[in-house]
Amino acid sequence: MEPTDVKRLPWQESILDALDVGIVVLDRHGRVQFWNGWMEAASGVPSATIHGQELVDALPALRDSRLHTAIRDVLDTGAPSVLSHTLNPVLFPLRCADGRRMVHNVLIRPMTANGARYCVIQVTDVTAVVNRERVLREQRDARYRAIVDTAPDAIVTTDTRGVLQWANGAAAQQFGYRPNELIGQSVSLVLAEGSPDWSSLVDRDAADRHAPIELIGRRRDGSRIDLEVSLARWESEGRSFITGILRDITERRRTREELKANALAMRQLAEQTKATLDALPAHIAVLDHGGHIISVNKAWAEGGPGAGFLGDGSIIGDNYLEACASTQAGGADYADALIEGLRGLLLFGGTPVSIEYPGLSAGGPRWYRCLAAPMAAGPFGGAVLMHIDITEIKSMEATLRKLVGQKSTLLREVNHRVKNSLQLVSSLLTLQTMSLPGAAERAHFQDARARIDAIARVHSRLYQTDQFQTIEFGSYLNELCTDLSRASGATLGAIAVKADRIDLPIDQAAPLGLIANELITNAIKHRGAEPANILVELHKTGAPPELAAELIVSDQGPGLPEGFDMRKTRSLGMRLITSLTGQISATVSRLPVERGTSFRIVLTVGEPRNAMLEDSPAEING
């Protein structure tokens, strides 16, 4: 017979009952041989009740459980087992003193006594430890959530299948969902169609594993969002998870594309600029702040030492100031002036340099214009330098000056001959007047002669000056009044002139001269027995382009009859005045005076036509 009890001394049972762990001893048939006080309190099953029973009969919930299997392994093979609460959530049906389910670990070991095999089960209460770890984990998780929930970037956690397990507030806001709407959904919900598999992204080669990935995301409304994704795989309680940071780089990508486009545009602009400079016939070079040549155009490079401009033959890398000082083209004065101007430009910037100088090329004497401008905005500072061949321009200028001189002489001769012809006509009229028997006829002829003389004075002044487009009308009025006063005799009295200096175009001066002649002549003719005391005034008002001239002719004669209308009068002189004022777009009016008559003519001074630059078709065609 095998013993059915383990022989124990009384004080041994007291020790086992005093332990703060559960002790259970089973015989080789799985019958309970010892059930200490800790187990009685935790299970609620008295030792006397369970003693001698098979454990799985007394606690049917344990049958075929992981604990039952481990017990049989110990009894059959002697292999011990450790059952953790993390992998085995249900072991013994135990409760804490406050009635909560007890979290416990179980250690199962074989034991031999009196030649018989036994199974010793040790039960440890880890409820407090687990609760403490849970509290610490929750505190740690709270800090983690506080960090990730306030992070500006979207952070999500998925399982290996890509199913979302957690998402922070930024992720929900970024994609337009509520946080609980994302949990349990596939991560493809927030990625554009055709995106690579989520798990394959984290399983990349080691060299690329930590490099960010750029993907296209999809918001709830279907709009696109550019993402930079960083992924990491981690393990917890035997399960794998993937956490990803999905940063919105839409603005950054747009800026990057703009920079790329701008860089392309700048390259195209640089190529276009170079092509344009190469197409120009001018010799162009770019100097750094020390005066060294850093770039030249095609004309400069192909010109060589025989081009004839200052510094010809210098190449990229040369100091242009030294090359200019040693050049044989032009004169030393021009080279020194250019060097001095360039030094000031390179040191201080400021006003561009412009110099014209003669040169000697392989084809003969030439003329060049050098233009230099600061280039402070460039990467090297410095200046841009240009030598332009102006030989043909100089030749054209000389020819033009000769033609202008010839045309000036011709115009002066024309005006002189017109004046002489008008004086001849005036003399003929004077002779004809002497043969007329009637005083009325003689008066008409004298009026016509006076009008011709007024026009002749205009041409006389034109050929006496170098100006062929304008007449200084103040001097003309003084001359006109002097001649009319001398022709009228001593009985006239004074003709006073107060005239500003005004240059009138010939198209306005001739008609206005006739108007002044008519008004002054009328004042002389109709003065009566008393002196007329005529006052002629010429004033300018405003400034170009609104410059105006005001002519006032006043006398102290008997005045005009009441109801006089110069537009309805049959007088040739008044009709002539009306017609001429309309011709020059002037206005004529009578000013109220106590005695005599006062006429006021106002006209806007026009721009003179440049007769020197106006050629007839015959002149243009040669």
Coordinates of N, CA, C and O in Angstrom, one line a residue, residues 99-154:
G99 N -13.2 41.2 -2.0 CA -14.1 40.6 -3.0 C -13.6 40.7 -4.4 O -14.2 40.1 -5.3
R100 N -12.6 41.4 -4.7 CA -12.1 41.5 -6.1 C -11.4 40.2 -6.5 O -10.9 39.5 -5.7
R101 N -11.5 40.0 -7.8 CA -10.8 38.8 -8.3 C -9.3 39.0 -8.1 O -8.7 40.0 -8.4
M102 N -8.7 37.9 -7.6 CA -7.3 37.9 -7.3 C -6.5 37.6 -8.6 O -6.7 36.6 -9.2
V103 N -5.5 38.5 -8.8 CA -4.5 38.2 -9.9 C -3.4 37.5 -9.3 O -2.8 37.9 -8.3
H104 N -3.0 36.3 -9.8 CA -2.0 35.5 -9.1 C -1.2 34.7 -10.2 O -1.6 34.5 -11.3
N105 N 0.0 34.3 -9.7 CA 0.9 33.5 -10.5 C 0.9 32.1 -9.8 O 0.8 32.0 -8.6
V106 N 1.2 31.0 -10.6 CA 1.2 29.7 -10.0 C 2.6 29.0 -10.4 O 3.0 29.1 -11.5
L107 N 3.2 28.4 -9.4 CA 4.4 27.7 -9.6 C 4.1 26.2 -9.2 O 3.7 25.9 -8.1
I108 N 4.4 25.3 -10.1 CA 4.0 23.9 -9.9 C 5.3 23.1 -10.0 O 6.0 23.2 -11.0
R109 N 5.7 22.3 -8.9 CA 6.9 21.6 -8.9 C 6.6 20.1 -8.3 O 5.7 19.9 -7.6
P110 N 7.5 19.2 -8.8 CA 7.3 17.8 -8.2 C 8.0 17.7 -6.9 O 8.9 18.5 -6.5
M111 N 7.5 16.8 -6.1 CA 8.1 16.5 -4.7 C 8.0 15.0 -4.4 O 7.0 14.4 -4.8
T112 N 9.0 14.4 -3.8 CA 9.0 13.0 -3.5 C 9.1 12.9 -1.9 O 10.0 13.6 -1.3
A113 N 8.3 12.1 -1.3 CA 8.3 12.0 0.1 C 7.8 10.5 0.5 O 6.8 10.1 -0.1
N114 N 8.7 9.9 1.3 CA 8.4 8.5 1.7 C 8.2 7.6 0.5 O 7.4 6.7 0.5
G115 N 9.0 7.9 -0.5 CA 9.0 7.0 -1.7 C 7.9 7.3 -2.7 O 7.8 6.7 -3.7
A116 N 7.0 8.3 -2.3 CA 5.9 8.6 -3.2 C 6.1 9.9 -3.9 O 6.7 10.8 -3.4
R117 N 5.4 10.1 -5.1 CA 5.6 11.3 -5.9 C 4.4 12.2 -5.6 O 3.2 11.8 -5.6
Y118 N 4.7 13.5 -5.4 CA 3.7 14.5 -5.1 C 3.9 15.7 -6.0 O 4.9 15.9 -6.6
C119 N 2.8 16.5 -6.0 CA 2.9 17.8 -6.8 C 2.6 18.9 -5.8 O 1.6 18.9 -5.1
V120 N 3.5 19.9 -5.7 CA 3.4 21.0 -4.9 C 3.0 22.2 -5.7 O 3.7 22.6 -6.7
I121 N 1.9 22.9 -5.3 CA 1.5 24.1 -6.1 C 1.6 25.3 -5.1 O 1.1 25.3 -4.0
Q122 N 2.4 26.3 -5.6 CA 2.5 27.5 -4.9 C 1.8 28.7 -5.6 O 2.1 28.9 -6.8
V123 N 0.9 29.3 -4.9 CA 0.1 30.4 -5.5 C 0.5 31.7 -4.9 O 0.5 31.9 -3.6
T124 N 0.9 32.7 -5.7 CA 1.4 34.0 -5.2 C 0.4 35.1 -5.7 O 0.1 35.2 -6.9
D125 N 0.0 35.9 -4.7 CA -0.9 37.0 -5.0 C -0.1 38.2 -5.6 O 0.7 38.7 -4.9
V126 N -0.4 38.5 -6.8 CA 0.3 39.7 -7.5 C -0.7 40.8 -7.8 O -0.4 41.7 -8.6
T127 N -1.8 40.8 -7.1 CA -2.9 41.8 -7.4 C -2.3 43.2 -7.2 O -2.5 44.1 -8.0
A128 N -1.7 43.4 -6.0 CA -1.2 44.7 -5.7 C -0.1 45.1 -6.6 O 0.0 46.3 -7.1
V129 N 0.8 44.2 -7.0 CA 1.8 44.5 -7.9 C 1.3 44.9 -9.3 O 1.7 45.9 -9.9
V130 N 0.3 44.1 -9.7 CA -0.3 44.4 -11.0 C -1.1 45.7 -11.0 O -1.0 46.5 -12.0
N131 N -1.8 46.0 -9.9 CA -2.5 47.3 -9.8 C -1.5 48.4 -9.8 O -1.7 49.5 -10.4
R132 N -0.4 48.2 -9.1 CA 0.6 49.3 -9.0 C 1.2 49.5 -10.4 O 1.4 50.6 -10.9
E133 N 1.5 48.4 -11.1 CA 2.0 48.5 -12.5 C 1.0 49.2 -13.4 O 1.4 50.0 -14.3
R134 N -0.3 48.8 -13.2 CA -1.3 49.4 -14.0 C -1.4 50.9 -13.8 O -1.5 51.7 -14.8
V135 N -1.3 51.3 -12.5 CA -1.3 52.8 -12.2 C -0.1 53.5 -12.8 O -0.3 54.5 -13.5
L136 N 1.0 52.9 -12.7 CA 2.2 53.5 -13.3 C 2.1 53.5 -14.8 O 2.5 54.5 -15.4
R137 N 1.6 52.4 -15.4 CA 1.4 52.4 -16.8 C 0.4 53.5 -17.3 O 0.6 54.2 -18.3
E138 N -0.7 53.6 -16.5 CA -1.7 54.6 -16.9 C -1.1 56.0 -16.7 O -1.4 56.9 -17.6
Q139 N -0.3 56.2 -15.7 CA 0.4 57.6 -15.6 C 1.4 57.8 -16.7 O 1.4 58.9 -17.3
R140 N 2.1 56.7 -17.1 CA 3.0 56.9 -18.2 C 2.2 57.1 -19.5 O 2.6 58.0 -20.3
D141 N 1.1 56.3 -19.7 CA 0.3 56.5 -20.8 C -0.3 57.9 -20.9 O -0.5 58.5 -22.0
A142 N -0.7 58.4 -19.7 CA -1.3 59.8 -19.7 C -0.3 60.8 -20.1 O -0.6 61.7 -20.9
R143 N 1.0 60.7 -19.7 CA 2.0 61.6 -20.1 C 2.2 61.5 -21.6 O 2.4 62.4 -22.3
Y144 N 2.2 60.2 -22.1 CA 2.4 60.0 -23.5 C 1.3 60.6 -24.3 O 1.5 61.3 -25.3
R145 N 0.1 60.4 -23.8 CA -1.1 60.9 -24.5 C -1.0 62.5 -24.5 O -1.4 63.1 -25.5
A146 N -0.6 63.0 -23.4 CA -0.6 64.5 -23.3 C 0.4 65.0 -24.3 O 0.2 66.1 -24.9
I147 N 1.5 64.3 -24.6 CA 2.5 64.7 -25.6 C 1.9 64.5 -27.0 O 1.9 65.4 -27.8
V148 N 1.5 63.3 -27.3 CA 1.1 63.0 -28.6 C -0.2 63.6 -29.0 O -0.5 64.0 -30.2
D149 N -1.1 63.8 -28.0 CA -2.4 64.5 -28.3 C -2.2 65.9 -28.7 O -3.0 66.5 -29.4
T150 N -1.2 66.5 -28.1 CA -1.0 68.0 -28.4 C 0.0 68.2 -29.5 O 0.4 69.3 -29.8
A151 N 0.6 67.1 -30.0 CA 1.5 67.2 -31.1 C 0.8 67.8 -32.3 O -0.3 67.5 -32.6
P152 N 1.5 68.6 -33.1 CA 0.9 69.2 -34.3 C 0.8 68.3 -35.4 O 0.0 68.5 -36.4
D153 N 1.5 67.2 -35.4 CA 1.5 66.2 -36.5 C 0.5 65.1 -36.2 O 0.3 64.7 -35.0
A154 N 0.0 64.5 -37.2 CA -0.9 63.3 -37.0 C -0.1 62.1 -36.6 O 0.9 61.8 -37.2

